[in-house]
Amino acid sequence: MAAPASTDIEVAEFAGQLFFRLWRASHTRTAETLNSIGLTPALFALLNVLGARDGAIQQQLSSDMGIDPSAMVKLINELEGTGLAERGRRPGDRRAWEVSITPKGRGTLERARRFVTQVEDEVLGGLTAADRRQLLMLLRRALVSAPPLPPWRLEEGD
């Protein structure tokens, strides 16, 4: 069993170090859990967005999620290949590709959300429900003011 995480001030004084350690704990467990149903964290993220939107424009998904367009095509291809999403020309705008979650995708998404919630319960177990809500609010606020990054590419790893 791993030793508990240090809370020494030398480690805790930089948010980036804490973000990295928390991300690593969350991401590793999430990837392991999602793998059991054939998803990666990136595929889950996309499926989660598709589940919240009724027909999303592929180009807009790429922009909104900060994902390189070529990486987005590959992710959509994977979801489409497993029957979790479908893509077609948008009615009224034949130039735009619209991506929708399928009924099979919705069922997989519900399962994946339960798995990810369990991982978050493990990783954030030391926080109350109010603490978690506040953490999400603070992270969203910080993200809005963070310097922009180039879009995520598949080569960066999932």
Tab-separated table of N, CA and C in Angstrom:
chain	number	residue	atom	x	y	z
A	1	MET	N	0.844	-1.178	0.000
A	1	MET	CA	0.000	0.000	0.000
A	1	MET	C	0.886	1.237	0.000
A	2	ALA	N	0.489	2.243	-0.756
A	2	ALA	CA	1.278	3.464	-0.879
A	2	ALA	C	1.197	4.278	0.404
A	3	ALA	N	2.259	5.023	0.653
A	3	ALA	CA	2.287	5.909	1.808
A	3	ALA	C	1.316	7.055	1.581
A	4	PRO	N	0.744	7.599	2.655
A	4	PRO	CA	-0.168	8.737	2.484
A	4	PRO	C	0.578	9.928	1.893
A	5	ALA	N	-0.153	10.750	1.167
A	5	ALA	CA	0.436	11.929	0.536
A	5	ALA	C	0.912	12.907	1.600
A	6	SER	N	2.053	13.498	1.357
A	6	SER	CA	2.613	14.478	2.273
A	6	SER	C	1.838	15.780	2.190
A	7	THR	N	1.672	16.415	3.334
A	7	THR	CA	1.055	17.741	3.357
A	7	THR	C	2.071	18.775	3.832
A	8	ASP	N	3.369	18.423	3.772
A	8	ASP	CA	4.417	19.363	4.160
A	8	ASP	C	4.271	20.660	3.393
A	9	ILE	N	4.566	21.762	4.052
A	9	ILE	CA	4.430	23.075	3.424
A	9	ILE	C	5.311	23.197	2.188
A	10	GLU	N	6.480	22.530	2.182
A	10	GLU	CA	7.361	22.610	1.013
A	10	GLU	C	6.675	22.060	-0.228
A	11	VAL	N	5.826	21.088	-0.051
A	11	VAL	CA	5.098	20.498	-1.169
A	11	VAL	C	3.804	21.268	-1.422
A	12	ALA	N	3.125	21.633	-0.368
A	12	ALA	CA	1.789	22.206	-0.479
A	12	ALA	C	1.759	23.686	-0.852
A	13	GLU	N	2.907	24.366	-0.860
A	13	GLU	CA	2.835	25.795	-1.117
A	13	GLU	C	2.624	26.160	-2.575
A	14	PHE	N	2.830	25.236	-3.514
A	14	PHE	CA	2.620	25.511	-4.928
A	14	PHE	C	1.413	24.741	-5.435
A	15	ALA	N	0.419	25.479	-5.925
A	15	ALA	CA	-0.816	24.855	-6.404
A	15	ALA	C	-0.533	23.865	-7.524
A	16	GLY	N	0.392	24.196	-8.429
A	16	GLY	CA	0.698	23.309	-9.547
A	16	GLY	C	1.143	21.926	-9.102
A	17	GLN	N	1.929	21.868	-8.037
A	17	GLN	CA	2.376	20.568	-7.536
A	17	GLN	C	1.187	19.765	-6.994
A	18	LEU	N	0.324	20.452	-6.282
A	18	LEU	CA	-0.849	19.767	-5.734
A	18	LEU	C	-1.806	19.351	-6.850
A	19	PHE	N	-2.020	20.249	-7.843
A	19	PHE	CA	-2.862	19.891	-8.981
A	19	PHE	C	-2.336	18.632	-9.660
A	20	PHE	N	-1.033	18.584	-9.894
A	20	PHE	CA	-0.436	17.440	-10.574
A	20	PHE	C	-0.652	16.154	-9.796
A	21	ARG	N	-0.414	16.196	-8.491
A	21	ARG	CA	-0.564	14.980	-7.683
A	21	ARG	C	-2.019	14.527	-7.625
A	22	LEU	N	-2.923	15.474	-7.494
A	22	LEU	CA	-4.346	15.132	-7.459
A	22	LEU	C	-4.810	14.632	-8.824
A	23	TRP	N	-4.372	15.307	-9.905
A	23	TRP	CA	-4.715	14.867	-11.261
A	23	TRP	C	-4.222	13.450	-11.486
A	24	ARG	N	-2.990	13.170	-11.090
A	24	ARG	CA	-2.412	11.845	-11.322
A	24	ARG	C	-3.216	10.765	-10.598
A	25	ALA	N	-3.583	11.015	-9.354
A	25	ALA	CA	-4.384	10.046	-8.595
A	25	ALA	C	-5.730	9.824	-9.267
A	26	SER	N	-6.369	10.910	-9.659
A	26	SER	CA	-7.676	10.816	-10.298
A	26	SER	C	-7.582	10.179	-11.674
A	27	HIS	N	-6.652	10.657	-12.493
A	27	HIS	CA	-6.549	10.199	-13.878
A	27	HIS	C	-6.179	8.709	-13.953
A	28	THR	N	-5.248	8.286	-13.136
A	28	THR	CA	-4.817	6.881	-13.160
A	28	THR	C	-5.970	5.952	-12.810
A	29	ARG	N	-6.684	6.268	-11.722
A	29	ARG	CA	-7.820	5.429	-11.315
A	29	ARG	C	-8.962	5.506	-12.331
A	30	THR	N	-9.207	6.692	-12.869
A	30	THR	CA	-10.264	6.851	-13.867
A	30	THR	C	-9.952	6.033	-15.110
A	31	ALA	N	-8.715	6.113	-15.588
A	31	ALA	CA	-8.320	5.357	-16.783
A	31	ALA	C	-8.481	3.860	-16.553
A	32	GLU	N	-8.062	3.368	-15.402
A	32	GLU	CA	-8.191	1.939	-15.087
A	32	GLU	C	-9.653	1.513	-15.077
A	33	THR	N	-10.486	2.310	-14.437
A	33	THR	CA	-11.906	1.976	-14.305
A	33	THR	C	-12.628	2.033	-15.648
A	34	LEU	N	-12.382	3.095	-16.416
A	34	LEU	CA	-13.051	3.243	-17.710
A	34	LEU	C	-12.611	2.183	-18.711
A	35	ASN	N	-11.370	1.736	-18.594
A	35	ASN	CA	-10.864	0.695	-19.490
A	35	ASN	C	-11.731	-0.567	-19.420
A	36	SER	N	-12.330	-0.809	-18.267
A	36	SER	CA	-13.166	-2.002	-18.097
A	36	SER	C	-14.413	-1.976	-18.978
A	37	ILE	N	-14.792	-0.785	-19.467
A	37	ILE	CA	-15.944	-0.688	-20.378
A	37	ILE	C	-15.528	-0.140	-21.738
A	38	GLY	N	-14.240	-0.205	-22.027
A	38	GLY	CA	-13.754	0.144	-23.358
A	38	GLY	C	-13.600	1.635	-23.631
A	39	LEU	N	-13.498	2.432	-22.586
A	39	LEU	CA	-13.324	3.873	-22.765
A	39	LEU	C	-11.983	4.330	-22.211
A	40	THR	N	-11.524	5.458	-22.710
A	40	THR	CA	-10.379	6.163	-22.145
A	40	THR	C	-10.924	7.451	-21.525
A	41	PRO	N	-10.129	8.150	-20.736
A	41	PRO	CA	-10.617	9.432	-20.207
A	41	PRO	C	-11.020	10.411	-21.301
A	42	ALA	N	-10.282	10.459	-22.409
A	42	ALA	CA	-10.643	11.375	-23.505
A	42	ALA	C	-11.957	10.963	-24.154
A	43	LEU	N	-12.165	9.667	-24.372
A	43	LEU	CA	-13.424	9.203	-24.957
A	43	LEU	C	-14.587	9.476	-24.004
A	44	PHE	N	-14.362	9.270	-22.711
A	44	PHE	CA	-15.402	9.576	-21.729
A	44	PHE	C	-15.744	11.066	-21.762
A	45	ALA	N	-14.718	11.926	-21.801
A	45	ALA	CA	-14.962	13.373	-21.818
A	45	ALA	C	-15.836	13.756	-23.006
A	46	LEU	N	-15.516	13.208	-24.167
A	46	LEU	CA	-16.302	13.509	-25.366
A	46	LEU	C	-17.714	12.947	-25.248
A	47	LEU	N	-17.843	11.716	-24.810
A	47	LEU	CA	-19.164	11.102	-24.650
A	47	LEU	C	-19.996	11.886	-23.641
A	48	ASN	N	-19.365	12.375	-22.582
A	48	ASN	CA	-20.051	13.152	-21.566
A	48	ASN	C	-20.600	14.454	-22.152
A	49	VAL	N	-19.811	15.115	-22.989
A	49	VAL	CA	-20.283	16.349	-23.644
A	49	VAL	C	-21.414	16.023	-24.620
A	50	LEU	N	-21.246	14.947	-25.390
A	50	LEU	CA	-22.304	14.565	-26.339
A	50	LEU	C	-23.599	14.235	-25.602
A	51	GLY	N	-23.488	13.656	-24.420
A	51	GLY	CA	-24.669	13.325	-23.635
A	51	GLY	C	-25.421	14.546	-23.139
A	52	ALA	N	-24.729	15.675	-23.068
A	52	ALA	CA	-25.352	16.914	-22.592
A	52	ALA	C	-25.874	17.787	-23.729
A	53	ARG	N	-25.532	17.419	-24.973
A	53	ARG	CA	-25.933	18.230	-26.128
A	53	ARG	C	-26.751	17.372	-27.089
A	54	ASP	N	-27.722	17.992	-27.696
A	54	ASP	CA	-28.542	17.280	-28.671
A	54	ASP	C	-28.017	17.591	-30.073
A	55	GLY	N	-27.075	16.797	-30.540
A	55	GLY	CA	-26.477	17.021	-31.857
A	55	GLY	C	-25.482	18.155	-31.808
A	56	ALA	N	-24.214	17.832	-31.729
A	56	ALA	CA	-23.162	18.845	-31.614
A	56	ALA	C	-22.369	18.921	-32.909
A	57	ILE	N	-22.009	20.130	-33.297
A	57	ILE	CA	-21.180	20.337	-34.486
A	57	ILE	C	-19.757	19.909	-34.149
A	58	GLN	N	-19.179	19.062	-34.995
A	58	GLN	CA	-17.847	18.512	-34.754
A	58	GLN	C	-16.817	19.619	-34.526
A	59	GLN	N	-16.823	20.630	-35.360
A	59	GLN	CA	-15.860	21.733	-35.245
A	59	GLN	C	-16.046	22.480	-33.922
A	60	GLN	N	-17.286	22.670	-33.506
A	60	GLN	CA	-17.564	23.357	-32.240
A	60	GLN	C	-17.107	22.518	-31.051
A	61	LEU	N	-17.304	21.197	-31.125
A	61	LEU	CA	-16.821	20.309	-30.069
A	61	LEU	C	-15.317	20.468	-29.887
A	62	SER	N	-14.607	20.468	-31.004
A	62	SER	CA	-13.159	20.608	-30.969
A	62	SER	C	-12.757	21.901	-30.271
A	63	SER	N	-13.397	22.975	-30.638
A	63	SER	CA	-13.092	24.282	-30.052
A	63	SER	C	-13.476	24.332	-28.574
A	64	ASP	N	-14.690	23.920	-28.241
A	64	ASP	CA	-15.184	23.987	-26.863
A	64	ASP	C	-14.359	23.129	-25.905
A	65	MET	N	-13.900	21.968	-26.378
A	65	MET	CA	-13.188	21.037	-25.510
A	65	MET	C	-11.671	21.244	-25.544
A	66	GLY	N	-11.197	22.150	-26.401
A	66	GLY	CA	-9.764	22.392	-26.479
A	66	GLY	C	-9.002	21.211	-27.034
A	67	ILE	N	-9.600	20.548	-28.022
A	67	ILE	CA	-9.012	19.358	-28.644
A	67	ILE	C	-8.699	19.671	-30.094
A	68	ASP	N	-7.493	19.323	-30.516
A	68	ASP	CA	-7.073	19.511	-31.897
A	68	ASP	C	-8.087	18.848	-32.829
A	69	PRO	N	-8.466	19.505	-33.940
A	69	PRO	CA	-9.472	18.927	-34.845
A	69	PRO	C	-9.132	17.518	-35.336
A	70	SER	N	-7.860	17.231	-35.636
A	70	SER	CA	-7.520	15.879	-36.098
A	70	SER	C	-7.680	14.863	-34.971
A	71	ALA	N	-7.390	15.260	-33.740
A	71	ALA	CA	-7.606	14.370	-32.596
A	71	ALA	C	-9.097	14.141	-32.384
A	72	MET	N	-9.903	15.198	-32.572
A	72	MET	CA	-11.348	15.075	-32.414
A	72	MET	C	-11.909	14.078	-33.425
A	73	VAL	N	-11.435	14.137	-34.665
A	73	VAL	CA	-11.887	13.191	-35.692
A	73	VAL	C	-11.608	11.763	-35.250
A	74	LYS	N	-10.423	11.511	-34.728
A	74	LYS	CA	-10.063	10.155	-34.280
A	74	LYS	C	-10.925	9.705	-33.110
A	75	LEU	N	-11.174	10.601	-32.170
A	75	LEU	CA	-12.024	10.239	-31.025
A	75	LEU	C	-13.450	9.929	-31.483
A	76	ILE	N	-13.986	10.756	-32.363
A	76	ILE	CA	-15.341	10.507	-32.879
A	76	ILE	C	-15.368	9.204	-33.657
A	77	ASN	N	-14.341	8.944	-34.460
A	77	ASN	CA	-14.260	7.677	-35.194
A	77	ASN	C	-14.325	6.491	-34.239
A	78	GLU	N	-13.607	6.589	-33.108
A	78	GLU	CA	-13.621	5.490	-32.126
A	78	GLU	C	-15.013	5.304	-31.537
A	79	LEU	N	-15.663	6.405	-31.162
A	79	LEU	CA	-17.015	6.289	-30.606
A	79	LEU	C	-17.990	5.761	-31.642
A	80	GLU	N	-17.841	6.209	-32.867
A	80	GLU	CA	-18.714	5.757	-33.950
A	80	GLU	C	-18.482	4.265	-34.238
A	81	GLY	N	-17.227	3.862	-34.217
A	81	GLY	CA	-16.880	2.469	-34.504
A	81	GLY	C	-17.433	1.476	-33.485
A	82	THR	N	-17.654	1.951	-32.273
A	82	THR	CA	-18.207	1.079	-31.235
A	82	THR	C	-19.707	1.289	-31.044
A	83	GLY	N	-20.300	2.126	-31.903
A	83	GLY	CA	-21.744	2.337	-31.846
A	83	GLY	C	-22.199	3.265	-30.736
A	84	LEU	N	-21.276	4.048	-30.156
A	84	LEU	CA	-21.639	4.938	-29.056
A	84	LEU	C	-22.057	6.330	-29.531
A	85	ALA	N	-21.668	6.672	-30.754
A	85	ALA	CA	-22.027	7.969	-31.339
A	85	ALA	C	-22.214	7.778	-32.827
A	86	GLU	N	-22.874	8.742	-33.438
A	86	GLU	CA	-23.039	8.725	-34.889
A	86	GLU	C	-22.832	10.133	-35.417
A	87	ARG	N	-22.359	10.183	-36.655
A	87	ARG	CA	-22.029	11.460	-37.267
A	87	ARG	C	-22.725	11.545	-38.612
A	88	GLY	N	-23.216	12.716	-38.914
A	88	GLY	CA	-23.853	12.952	-40.210
A	88	GLY	C	-23.851	14.434	-40.524
A	89	ARG	N	-24.221	14.749	-41.739
A	89	ARG	CA	-24.301	16.155	-42.133
A	89	ARG	C	-25.437	16.827	-41.371
A	90	ARG	N	-25.199	18.044	-40.963
A	90	ARG	CA	-26.206	18.790	-40.204
A	90	ARG	C	-27.309	19.254	-41.144
A	91	PRO	N	-28.559	18.980	-40.799
A	91	PRO	CA	-29.665	19.462	-41.618
A	91	PRO	C	-29.615	20.990	-41.717
A	92	GLY	N	-29.743	21.502	-42.905
A	92	GLY	CA	-29.717	22.943	-43.108
A	92	GLY	C	-28.322	23.513	-43.323
A	93	ASP	N	-27.288	22.713	-43.053
A	93	ASP	CA	-25.906	23.162	-43.279
A	93	ASP	C	-25.076	21.944	-43.649
A	94	ARG	N	-25.097	21.590	-44.901
A	94	ARG	CA	-24.437	20.359	-45.370
A	94	ARG	C	-22.917	20.406	-45.225
A	95	ARG	N	-22.355	21.580	-44.919
A	95	ARG	CA	-20.907	21.666	-44.715
A	95	ARG	C	-20.497	21.202	-43.326
A	96	ALA	N	-21.420	21.255	-42.378
A	96	ALA	CA	-21.109	20.945	-40.985
A	96	ALA	C	-21.428	19.487	-40.654
A	97	TRP	N	-20.538	18.856	-39.893
A	97	TRP	CA	-20.763	17.503	-39.392
A	97	TRP	C	-21.370	17.600	-37.997
A	98	GLU	N	-22.451	16.874	-37.785
A	98	GLU	CA	-23.126	16.839	-36.495
A	98	GLU	C	-22.870	15.475	-35.852
A	99	VAL	N	-22.559	15.485	-34.578
A	99	VAL	CA	-22.273	14.254	-33.844
A	99	VAL	C	-23.316	14.107	-32.747
A	100	SER	N	-23.892	12.911	-32.647
A	100	SER	CA	-24.924	12.638	-31.647
A	100	SER	C	-24.596	11.350	-30.907
A	101	ILE	N	-24.977	11.314	-29.657
A	101	ILE	CA	-24.827	10.092	-28.870
A	101	ILE	C	-25.949	9.130	-29.264
A	102	THR	N	-25.654	7.845	-29.303
A	102	THR	CA	-26.651	6.826	-29.629
A	102	THR	C	-27.272	6.296	-28.336
A	103	PRO	N	-28.354	5.542	-28.433
A	103	PRO	CA	-28.907	4.918	-27.227
A	103	PRO	C	-27.869	4.026	-26.519
A	104	LYS	N	-27.085	3.277	-27.281
A	104	LYS	CA	-26.018	2.464	-26.680
A	104	LYS	C	-25.003	3.371	-25.980
A	105	GLY	N	-24.686	4.507	-26.609
A	105	GLY	CA	-23.762	5.464	-26.020
A	105	GLY	C	-24.299	6.042	-24.725
A	106	ARG	N	-25.602	6.294	-24.680
A	106	ARG	CA	-26.213	6.837	-23.465
A	106	ARG	C	-26.127	5.831	-22.319
A	107	GLY	N	-26.344	4.562	-22.617
A	107	GLY	CA	-26.215	3.532	-21.580
A	107	GLY	C	-24.777	3.417	-21.082
A	108	THR	N	-23.836	3.453	-22.011
A	108	THR	CA	-22.419	3.393	-21.639
A	108	THR	C	-22.040	4.622	-20.825
A	109	LEU	N	-22.547	5.778	-21.214
A	109	LEU	CA	-22.260	7.009	-20.488
A	109	LEU	C	-22.775	6.933	-19.054
A	110	GLU	N	-23.962	6.405	-18.860
A	110	GLU	CA	-24.506	6.283	-17.498
A	110	GLU	C	-23.597	5.404	-16.642
A	111	ARG	N	-23.148	4.295	-17.200
A	111	ARG	CA	-22.222	3.418	-16.477
A	111	ARG	C	-20.906	4.129	-16.181
A	112	ALA	N	-20.374	4.799	-17.191
A	112	ALA	CA	-19.101	5.501	-17.036
A	112	ALA	C	-19.209	6.594	-15.976
A	113	ARG	N	-20.304	7.313	-15.976
A	113	ARG	CA	-20.484	8.368	-14.964
A	113	ARG	C	-20.504	7.778	-13.558
A	114	ARG	N	-21.130	6.623	-13.382
A	114	ARG	CA	-21.124	5.968	-12.068
A	114	ARG	C	-19.691	5.609	-11.672
A	115	PHE	N	-18.928	5.055	-12.616
A	115	PHE	CA	-17.539	4.696	-12.337
A	115	PHE	C	-16.711	5.925	-11.965
A	116	VAL	N	-16.858	6.994	-12.736
A	116	VAL	CA	-16.076	8.211	-12.496
A	116	VAL	C	-16.491	8.835	-11.160
A	117	THR	N	-17.759	8.779	-10.824
A	117	THR	CA	-18.217	9.285	-9.528
A	117	THR	C	-17.584	8.493	-8.394
A	118	GLN	N	-17.482	7.173	-8.545
A	118	GLN	CA	-16.837	6.345	-7.520
A	118	GLN	C	-15.365	6.732	-7.359
A	119	VAL	N	-14.682	6.974	-8.481
A	119	VAL	CA	-13.280	7.389	-8.407
A	119	VAL	C	-13.173	8.740	-7.701
A	120	GLU	N	-14.037	9.681	-8.059
A	120	GLU	CA	-13.995	10.983	-7.395
A	120	GLU	C	-14.282	10.845	-5.905
A	121	ASP	N	-15.181	9.931	-5.527
A	121	ASP	CA	-15.445	9.703	-4.112
A	121	ASP	C	-14.187	9.205	-3.400
A	122	GLU	N	-13.406	8.350	-4.068
A	122	GLU	CA	-12.148	7.863	-3.488
A	122	GLU	C	-11.130	9.001	-3.380
A	123	VAL	N	-10.942	9.712	-4.481
A	123	VAL	CA	-9.896	10.732	-4.554
A	123	VAL	C	-10.218	11.944	-3.678
A	124	LEU	N	-11.479	12.322	-3.635
A	124	LEU	CA	-11.883	13.508	-2.878
A	124	LEU	C	-12.584	13.138	-1.569
A	125	GLY	N	-12.319	11.948	-1.080
A	125	GLY	CA	-12.980	11.454	0.126
A	125	GLY	C	-12.775	12.317	1.357
A	126	GLY	N	-11.721	13.112	1.381
A	126	GLY	CA	-11.455	13.976	2.527
A	126	GLY	C	-12.230	15.276	2.500
A	127	LEU	N	-13.050	15.482	1.473
A	127	LEU	CA	-13.825	16.719	1.349
A	127	LEU	C	-15.304	16.457	1.570
A	128	THR	N	-15.969	17.419	2.152
A	128	THR	CA	-17.426	17.330	2.294
A	128	THR	C	-18.058	17.652	0.944
A	129	ALA	N	-19.352	17.427	0.842
A	129	ALA	CA	-20.068	17.762	-0.392
A	129	ALA	C	-19.959	19.268	-0.676
A	130	ALA	N	-20.046	20.088	0.344
A	130	ALA	CA	-19.917	21.538	0.167
A	130	ALA	C	-18.496	21.897	-0.289
A	131	ASP	N	-17.495	21.233	0.283
A	131	ASP	CA	-16.110	21.458	-0.138
A	131	ASP	C	-15.936	21.123	-1.619
A	132	ARG	N	-16.533	20.022	-2.052
A	132	ARG	CA	-16.420	19.612	-3.458
A	132	ARG	C	-17.061	20.628	-4.396
A	133	ARG	N	-18.236	21.114	-4.021
A	133	ARG	CA	-18.899	22.131	-4.837
A	133	ARG	C	-18.029	23.386	-4.926
A	134	GLN	N	-17.454	23.780	-3.791
A	134	GLN	CA	-16.594	24.959	-3.787
A	134	GLN	C	-15.337	24.717	-4.613
A	135	LEU	N	-14.756	23.530	-4.524
A	135	LEU	CA	-13.574	23.201	-5.320
A	135	LEU	C	-13.887	23.312	-6.808
A	136	LEU	N	-14.996	22.746	-7.247
A	136	LEU	CA	-15.382	22.837	-8.659
A	136	LEU	C	-15.594	24.285	-9.090
A	137	MET	N	-16.226	25.071	-8.237
A	137	MET	CA	-16.452	26.480	-8.554
A	137	MET	C	-15.117	27.212	-8.682
A	138	LEU	N	-14.197	26.977	-7.787
A	138	LEU	CA	-12.894	27.641	-7.826
A	138	LEU	C	-12.079	27.188	-9.038
A	139	LEU	N	-12.135	25.897	-9.352
A	139	LEU	CA	-11.402	25.399	-10.519
A	139	LEU	C	-11.956	26.000	-11.812
A	140	ARG	N	-13.287	26.098	-11.919
A	140	ARG	CA	-13.889	26.716	-13.113
A	140	ARG	C	-13.453	28.178	-13.236
A	141	ARG	N	-13.462	28.894	-12.117
A	141	ARG	CA	-13.060	30.298	-12.127
A	141	ARG	C	-11.587	30.431	-12.516
A	142	ALA	N	-10.734	29.571	-11.983
A	142	ALA	CA	-9.313	29.613	-12.320
A	142	ALA	C	-9.099	29.280	-13.788
A	143	LEU	N	-9.852	28.329	-14.298
A	143	LEU	CA	-9.703	27.924	-15.697
A	143	LEU	C	-10.038	29.055	-16.658
A	144	VAL	N	-11.053	29.838	-16.320
A	144	VAL	CA	-11.445	30.969	-17.168
A	144	VAL	C	-10.313	31.985	-17.289
A	145	SER	N	-9.562	32.177	-16.214
A	145	SER	CA	-8.505	33.192	-16.230
A	145	SER	C	-7.125	32.617	-16.558
A	146	ALA	N	-7.032	31.309	-16.741
A	146	ALA	CA	-5.738	30.678	-17.047
A	146	ALA	C	-5.289	31.054	-18.459
A	147	PRO	N	-3.970	31.129	-18.675
A	147	PRO	CA	-3.483	31.419	-20.030
A	147	PRO	C	-3.950	30.342	-21.006
A	148	PRO	N	-4.283	30.730	-22.225
A	148	PRO	CA	-4.737	29.733	-23.211
A	148	PRO	C	-3.603	28.787	-23.592
A	149	LEU	N	-3.971	27.579	-23.895
A	149	LEU	CA	-3.027	26.557	-24.342
A	149	LEU	C	-3.396	26.130	-25.756
A	150	PRO	N	-2.430	25.584	-26.486
A	150	PRO	CA	-2.808	25.010	-27.786
A	150	PRO	C	-3.738	23.823	-27.553
A	151	PRO	N	-4.562	23.465	-28.534
A	151	PRO	CA	-5.472	22.337	-28.365
A	151	PRO	C	-4.727	21.040	-28.039
A	152	TRP	N	-5.379	20.187	-27.232
A	152	TRP	CA	-4.822	18.891	-26.858
A	152	TRP	C	-4.694	18.009	-28.082
A	153	ARG	N	-3.594	17.282	-28.170
A	153	ARG	CA	-3.348	16.368	-29.285
A	153	ARG	C	-3.190	14.953	-28.733
A	154	LEU	N	-3.529	13.967	-29.541
A	154	LEU	CA	-3.431	12.569	-29.121
A	154	LEU	C	-2.034	12.199	-28.669
A	155	GLU	N	-1.014	12.824	-29.250
A	155	GLU	CA	0.370	12.502	-28.911
A	155	GLU	C	0.695	12.823	-27.457
A	156	GLU	N	-0.111	13.662	-26.834
A	156	GLU	CA	0.117	14.033	-25.441
A	156	GLU	C	-0.282	12.912	-24.489
A	157	GLY	N	-0.987	11.922	-24.986
A	157	GLY	CA	-1.421	10.813	-24.135
A	157	GLY	C	-2.786	11.086	-23.539
A	158	ASP	N	-3.392	10.005	-23.135
A	158	ASP	CA	-4.751	10.100	-22.595
A	158	ASP	C	-4.728	9.748	-21.143
